[in-house]
Amino acid sequence: MDFARRDVLLGSAALLLAPGGTAGAASARPLGYAIVGLGGYGLGVIIPQFAHCTHSKLVAVVSGDRSKAERVAAEHGLGSGAIYSYADFDRIRDNPAIDIVYVCLPNAMHAEFTIRAARAGKHVLCEKPMAVSVAECEAMIAACRAADRKLMIGYRCHFEAYNLEAMRLARSGAAGKVRYVRSEHGFIQRDPAKWRLRRAMSGGGSLMDMGIYSLQAARYMTGEEPVAVTARESTDRSDPRFREVEDILDWTLEFPSGAIASCQSMYSANQNHVLLMGDRGRIELEPATRYDGNHMWVGADGRETAVTPPPGPRSTQFAGQLDHMSECAATGRQPIVSGEEGLRDMRIVAAIYRSAREGRTIRL
Ligand code: NAD
């Protein structure tokens, strides 16, 4: 993404998120969300966030577990008509209270439920990674375009105060001319039975799950699109967790300005870090992309100081993300992290895997 376009997007994010901004007036009522997948993220993280939203509310749940769905619906004052199974999901077309479907399912199910939602006439917010292949991403974009519905990817860091401030500082030249970015993201996978370690459900290992954060950071911190990637993998295939998917991926991105990004993802260590080095200093975040508790330092030559970003108009990144999607659905504006943004990442992800497999640099 070039600087000019990124600045326009950041500007529009600020506008949409500004308290009392124009977007708030676009929708007289909060838009209704159906959450698809009541797992760790959909149920544990996202549903409680509607309490912090201005333009968004929970109106339906979609689950394979009827009793869980009934419990969640009752807790949020929803009737039995607001509960759908995966099989009867398409009936959402007859429920005008549902404006937006939020897909919080395993990665390999993102494309199917995004396309079914669009065909049912609903806007879609889909979790990262967007899907498990470039072809699936293209099909999702095409389905939403054909239905004239918005498609947004759950890249919550674009609504997180530290990451927004880091982007702003990088663009303002706080570290000088960008020379390199480093980003590592991972966590220790302990349960070999988890879907994240099953290729058919996840589409891949640490790169698909956590490497997306490193890749995103490389792109939003430099404000550039990579032109080449060189990758290598390190996986102990005798470890029962890693029979089907990779553990460590290490890749280098080359950018048109001459900046490079050195990125890693892993499932055998806890890591969450973004560093931008310029010719006049550094911007460093650690942890960088957590749900909360992120930290940032800016400066040079051992005299870095901790920076606390100004509080945003929404109390959490999740509420910012949910309300941004509602505002885009209401106004017809393109989300700042659209399906096309997810597709860009998936093209690079495919090149990273290919580079590691073939042992050579891939031009993008
Ligand atoms: P999870 O395993 O906790 O939940 C997955 C849900 O999908 C469960 O309710 C499960 O019952 C349901 N499901 C339906 N069919 C399934 C099947 N065949 N196999 C396994 N589960 C099935 O996973 P999660 O952590 O909630 O992740 C869901 C999605 O959200 C993933 O795409 C993940 O990448 C994304 N996620 C994003 C963030 C973020 O910070 N943006 C954080 C966590 C997860």
XYZ file of C-alpha atoms and ligand atoms in Angstrom:
408
model
C 0.000 0.000 0.000
C 1.571 3.302 -0.978
C 1.978 6.127 1.500
C -0.669 8.345 -0.033
C -3.295 5.621 0.006
C -2.406 4.534 3.533
C -2.648 8.128 4.744
C -6.079 8.442 3.172
C -7.113 5.234 4.924
C -5.714 6.328 8.263
C -7.465 9.648 7.824
C -10.737 7.947 7.082
C -10.290 5.687 10.104
C -9.797 8.724 12.278
C -12.875 10.339 10.786
C -15.028 7.270 11.212
C -13.817 6.734 14.736
C -13.960 10.365 15.770
C -16.398 11.031 18.583
C -19.324 12.933 17.214
C -17.981 12.377 13.690
C -20.184 12.374 10.637
C -20.451 8.598 10.476
C -22.385 8.332 13.699
C -25.293 10.135 12.145
C -25.418 7.691 9.241
C -27.317 5.022 11.112
C -30.255 5.920 13.312
C -30.276 2.466 14.905
C -27.312 0.278 15.825
C -26.709 -2.351 13.153
C -27.410 -5.977 14.069
C -24.699 -8.622 14.135
C -25.012 -12.407 13.891
C -21.953 -14.084 15.418
C -21.073 -17.335 13.651
C -19.025 -19.681 15.846
C -19.298 -19.505 19.628
C -15.701 -20.480 20.396
C -12.848 -18.802 22.230
C -12.926 -15.693 20.062
C -16.564 -15.321 18.981
C -18.027 -16.029 22.408
C -15.110 -15.293 24.735
C -13.827 -12.072 23.176
C -16.247 -10.552 20.661
C -19.725 -10.941 22.165
C -18.859 -9.049 25.387
C -17.609 -6.148 23.244
C -21.073 -5.093 22.107
C -21.402 -3.479 25.532
C -18.741 -0.957 24.388
C -20.275 -0.265 20.947
C -22.276 2.723 19.778
C -23.405 1.562 16.329
C -23.517 -2.220 16.757
C -25.530 -4.748 18.703
C -25.804 -8.529 18.948
C -29.017 -9.833 17.375
C -28.312 -13.502 16.535
C -25.953 -16.416 17.163
C -24.987 -19.290 14.863
C -23.621 -22.458 16.429
C -23.408 -26.212 16.051
C -24.231 -26.570 19.742
C -27.928 -25.764 20.342
C -27.764 -25.742 24.133
C -24.762 -23.418 24.155
C -26.517 -21.131 21.658
C -29.674 -21.088 23.828
C -27.639 -20.191 26.914
C -25.812 -17.362 25.109
C -29.032 -16.084 23.535
C -30.793 -16.053 26.916
C -27.865 -14.211 28.514
C -28.182 -11.479 25.889
C -31.941 -11.195 25.817
C -32.354 -12.880 22.413
C -35.312 -15.128 21.641
C -35.148 -18.606 20.096
C -35.775 -17.028 16.664
C -32.289 -15.503 16.924
C -30.557 -18.903 17.012
C -29.292 -20.605 13.852
C -27.364 -23.810 13.209
C -24.714 -24.162 10.491
C -27.233 -26.198 8.476
C -30.088 -23.661 8.602
C -27.793 -20.604 8.496
C -29.203 -19.500 5.116
C -32.509 -18.651 6.831
C -30.799 -15.462 8.058
C -31.966 -13.943 4.762
C -35.470 -13.750 6.286
C -34.285 -11.910 9.405
C -34.092 -8.158 8.704
C -32.597 -7.521 12.159
C -29.335 -9.109 10.940
C -27.293 -6.565 8.972
C -23.803 -8.029 9.423
C -22.495 -11.577 9.833
C -19.270 -11.946 11.815
C -17.497 -15.198 10.870
C -15.524 -16.520 13.876
C -15.032 -20.099 12.657
C -11.923 -22.189 11.892
C -10.059 -20.748 8.890
C -11.226 -23.355 6.364
C -14.862 -22.400 7.037
C -14.412 -18.649 6.436
C -15.023 -18.741 2.684
C -18.159 -20.903 2.853
C -19.873 -18.798 5.527
C -18.813 -15.475 4.005
C -20.254 -16.489 0.634
C -23.463 -17.866 2.166
C -23.882 -14.677 4.214
C -23.420 -12.451 1.157
C -25.930 -14.535 -0.801
C -28.360 -14.058 2.075
C -27.952 -10.312 1.578
C -25.766 -9.620 4.635
C -22.545 -7.634 5.044
C -19.622 -9.709 6.329
C -16.884 -9.205 8.896
C -14.608 -12.243 8.607
C -11.847 -13.218 11.013
C -8.197 -13.483 10.037
C -6.696 -15.202 8.163
C -9.264 -14.291 5.506
C -9.343 -17.865 4.140
C -6.984 -20.729 3.357
C -6.141 -19.857 -0.266
C -5.963 -16.974 -2.720
C -8.763 -18.566 -4.768
C -11.059 -18.617 -1.730
C -10.319 -14.948 -0.995
C -11.151 -14.032 -4.582
C -14.417 -15.989 -4.410
C -15.374 -14.201 -1.157
C -14.716 -10.775 -2.682
C -16.669 -11.709 -5.804
C -19.651 -12.971 -3.772
C -19.807 -9.795 -1.675
C -19.422 -7.616 -4.747
C -22.195 -9.508 -6.606
C -24.507 -9.045 -3.616
C -23.428 -5.393 -3.202
C -22.388 -6.127 0.398
C -19.315 -4.907 2.339
C -16.569 -7.327 3.311
C -14.142 -6.545 6.115
C -11.372 -8.667 7.681
C -10.897 -8.842 11.458
C -7.565 -6.999 11.474
C -8.214 -5.459 14.877
C -4.749 -3.811 15.134
C -5.975 -1.103 12.737
C -8.280 -0.037 15.595
C -5.773 -0.526 18.435
C -4.448 2.695 19.954
C -0.742 1.722 20.150
C -0.613 0.392 16.616
C -2.464 3.437 15.250
C -0.039 5.752 17.055
C 2.943 3.715 15.805
C 1.674 4.037 12.226
C 1.170 7.770 12.676
C 4.648 8.224 14.146
C 6.240 6.140 11.386
C 4.480 8.231 8.713
C 5.439 11.486 10.441
C 9.120 10.538 10.236
C 9.597 10.125 13.996
C 12.259 7.469 13.301
C 13.547 9.065 10.093
C 13.712 7.132 6.839
C 12.510 3.572 7.443
C 15.360 1.073 7.028
C 13.898 -2.086 8.498
C 11.022 -3.616 10.429
C 11.221 -6.679 12.602
C 8.172 -8.520 13.815
C 7.740 -11.837 15.579
C 4.445 -13.382 16.677
C 3.786 -16.748 18.237
C 2.384 -18.723 21.092
C 2.970 -22.212 22.422
C 0.501 -24.716 21.017
C 0.053 -27.441 23.596
C -2.841 -29.593 22.358
C -2.082 -31.677 19.242
C -5.830 -32.241 18.731
C -6.658 -28.537 18.162
C -8.028 -27.600 14.720
C -5.190 -25.066 14.376
C -2.811 -28.021 13.981
C -5.023 -29.795 11.413
C -4.169 -28.560 7.948
C -7.647 -29.225 6.540
C -9.154 -26.800 9.082
C -6.339 -24.254 9.473
C -4.785 -24.118 6.005
C -1.341 -24.011 7.637
C 0.485 -23.529 10.913
C 1.905 -20.527 12.741
C 2.086 -18.385 9.598
C -1.672 -18.564 8.989
C -2.529 -17.870 12.616
C 0.156 -15.569 14.071
C 2.389 -14.760 11.102
C -0.486 -12.700 9.728
C 0.238 -10.169 12.520
C 3.943 -9.991 11.612
C 3.104 -9.608 7.924
C 0.467 -6.968 8.601
C 2.888 -5.041 10.858
C 5.572 -5.099 8.162
C 3.094 -3.604 5.703
C 1.406 -1.032 7.948
C 4.620 0.124 9.598
C 6.483 0.655 6.307
C 3.347 1.778 4.450
C 4.705 -0.123 1.443
C 3.921 -3.275 -0.502
C 6.691 -5.903 -0.661
C 8.255 -6.776 -4.006
C 10.054 -9.983 -2.995
C 10.045 -12.586 -0.237
C 12.615 -15.136 0.952
C 11.489 -17.687 3.554
C 12.641 -20.754 5.425
C 10.885 -23.096 7.798
C 11.990 -24.914 10.938
C 9.651 -27.665 12.159
C 10.298 -30.788 14.208
C 8.055 -33.181 12.296
C 8.505 -35.873 14.957
C 6.629 -33.615 17.411
C 2.977 -34.819 17.384
C 1.804 -31.198 17.242
C 3.569 -30.565 13.955
C 2.723 -33.582 11.805
C 0.532 -31.494 9.495
C 1.532 -27.833 9.913
C 4.689 -25.764 10.364
C 6.114 -24.533 13.648
C 8.555 -21.703 12.811
C 8.483 -19.651 9.646
C 11.110 -16.985 9.091
C 10.805 -14.637 6.124
C 12.292 -11.451 4.742
C 10.300 -8.950 2.704
C 11.952 -6.438 0.362
C 10.190 -3.108 -0.191
C 10.515 -0.640 -3.095
C 12.185 2.029 -0.892
C 14.983 -0.394 -0.012
C 13.565 -1.086 3.451
C 13.398 -4.721 4.483
C 11.208 -6.542 6.995
C 12.406 -9.556 8.914
C 9.437 -11.543 10.219
C 8.815 -14.722 12.152
C 5.889 -16.776 13.343
C 6.044 -19.744 15.688
C 3.941 -22.247 17.605
C 6.729 -23.223 20.043
C 7.421 -19.885 21.785
C 5.432 -16.939 23.082
C 6.431 -13.841 21.158
C 4.651 -10.583 20.304
C 6.899 -7.811 18.988
C 7.128 -5.074 16.361
C 10.218 -2.896 15.816
C 10.706 -0.202 13.195
C 14.246 1.143 12.702
C 14.783 4.334 10.790
C 17.931 6.318 10.118
C 17.074 8.611 13.059
C 15.684 6.201 15.629
C 13.257 3.466 16.507
C 9.610 2.776 17.254
C 9.196 -0.417 19.248
C 6.101 -2.207 20.526
C 6.257 -5.135 22.948
C 3.845 -6.661 23.469
C 2.634 -5.157 20.230
C -0.686 -6.656 19.197
C -2.286 -8.148 22.293
C -5.897 -7.616 23.293
C -4.605 -5.208 25.977
C -1.422 -4.334 27.846
C 0.595 -3.270 24.784
C 3.638 -0.994 25.259
C 5.576 1.335 22.979
C 8.944 3.115 23.104
C 10.155 5.786 20.699
C 13.591 7.399 20.467
C 17.196 6.705 19.553
C 20.571 5.621 20.885
C 19.409 4.160 24.182
C 17.318 7.220 25.051
C 13.955 5.751 24.040
C 10.964 6.870 26.057
C 7.703 5.079 26.706
C 4.830 6.547 24.703
C 1.197 6.241 25.700
C -1.144 6.913 22.801
C -4.041 9.318 23.182
C -7.209 7.443 24.163
C -9.356 6.599 21.141
C -13.049 7.327 20.810
C -13.903 3.649 21.481
C -12.797 2.059 24.737
C -11.485 -1.074 22.978
C -10.039 -2.038 19.598
C -12.833 -4.616 19.213
C -15.576 -2.036 19.644
C -13.760 0.228 17.169
C -13.676 -2.613 14.672
C -17.338 -3.581 15.140
C -18.554 0.019 14.897
C -16.351 0.748 11.869
C -17.985 -2.143 10.023
C -21.449 -0.911 11.033
C -20.616 2.579 9.835
C -19.324 1.257 6.507
C -22.434 -0.892 6.053
C -24.641 2.110 6.834
C -22.787 4.645 4.686
C -21.607 2.472 1.797
C -17.987 3.328 2.587
C -15.259 0.743 1.998
C -13.850 -0.727 5.268
C -10.234 0.303 5.932
C -9.358 -3.409 6.145
C -11.404 -4.757 3.262
C -11.468 -8.140 1.594
C -8.888 -6.814 -0.871
C -6.536 -6.177 2.072
C -6.996 -9.788 3.229
C -6.369 -10.996 -0.330
C -3.108 -8.996 -0.508
C -1.905 -10.786 2.612
C -2.985 -14.188 1.325
C -1.007 -13.671 -1.900
C 2.090 -12.908 0.190
C 1.386 -15.881 2.495
C 1.250 -18.164 -0.563
C 4.595 -16.738 -1.738
C 6.139 -17.244 1.741
C 5.136 -20.928 1.726
C 6.378 -21.311 -1.833
C 9.714 -19.655 -1.054
C 10.259 -21.941 1.960
C 9.298 -24.998 -0.071
C 11.418 -24.184 -3.113
C 14.332 -22.603 -1.242
C 14.454 -19.452 -3.340
C 13.359 -15.830 -3.417
C 9.898 -15.239 -4.879
C 9.194 -11.940 -6.689
C 5.758 -10.557 -5.920
P -12.093 -21.954 18.716
O -11.596 -23.342 18.457
O -12.035 -21.444 20.104
O -13.600 -21.814 18.215
C -13.994 -22.279 16.950
C -15.499 -22.391 16.896
O -15.863 -22.980 15.644
C -16.079 -23.272 17.996
O -17.287 -22.718 18.458
C -16.340 -24.581 17.264
O -17.387 -25.348 17.849
C -16.733 -24.082 15.885
N -16.583 -25.087 14.841
C -17.507 -25.354 13.907
N -17.095 -26.342 13.103
C -15.901 -26.736 13.561
C -14.972 -27.746 13.151
N -15.220 -28.536 12.090
N -13.819 -27.862 13.842
C -13.540 -27.049 14.879
N -14.386 -26.075 15.321
C -15.553 -25.931 14.673
O -11.290 -21.009 17.730
P -11.146 -19.414 17.875
O -9.899 -19.114 18.627
O -12.412 -18.846 18.326
O -10.843 -18.993 16.351
C -11.883 -18.781 15.414
C -11.382 -17.826 14.341
O -11.097 -16.584 14.948
C -10.110 -18.282 13.641
O -10.165 -17.953 12.276
C -9.018 -17.466 14.309
O -7.909 -17.202 13.459
C -9.762 -16.192 14.651
N -9.209 -15.519 15.839
C -8.886 -14.212 15.740
C -8.349 -13.545 16.814
C -8.019 -12.082 16.704
O -7.405 -11.545 17.642
N -8.415 -11.414 15.636
C -8.137 -14.221 18.010
C -8.491 -15.556 18.096
C -9.022 -16.207 16.996
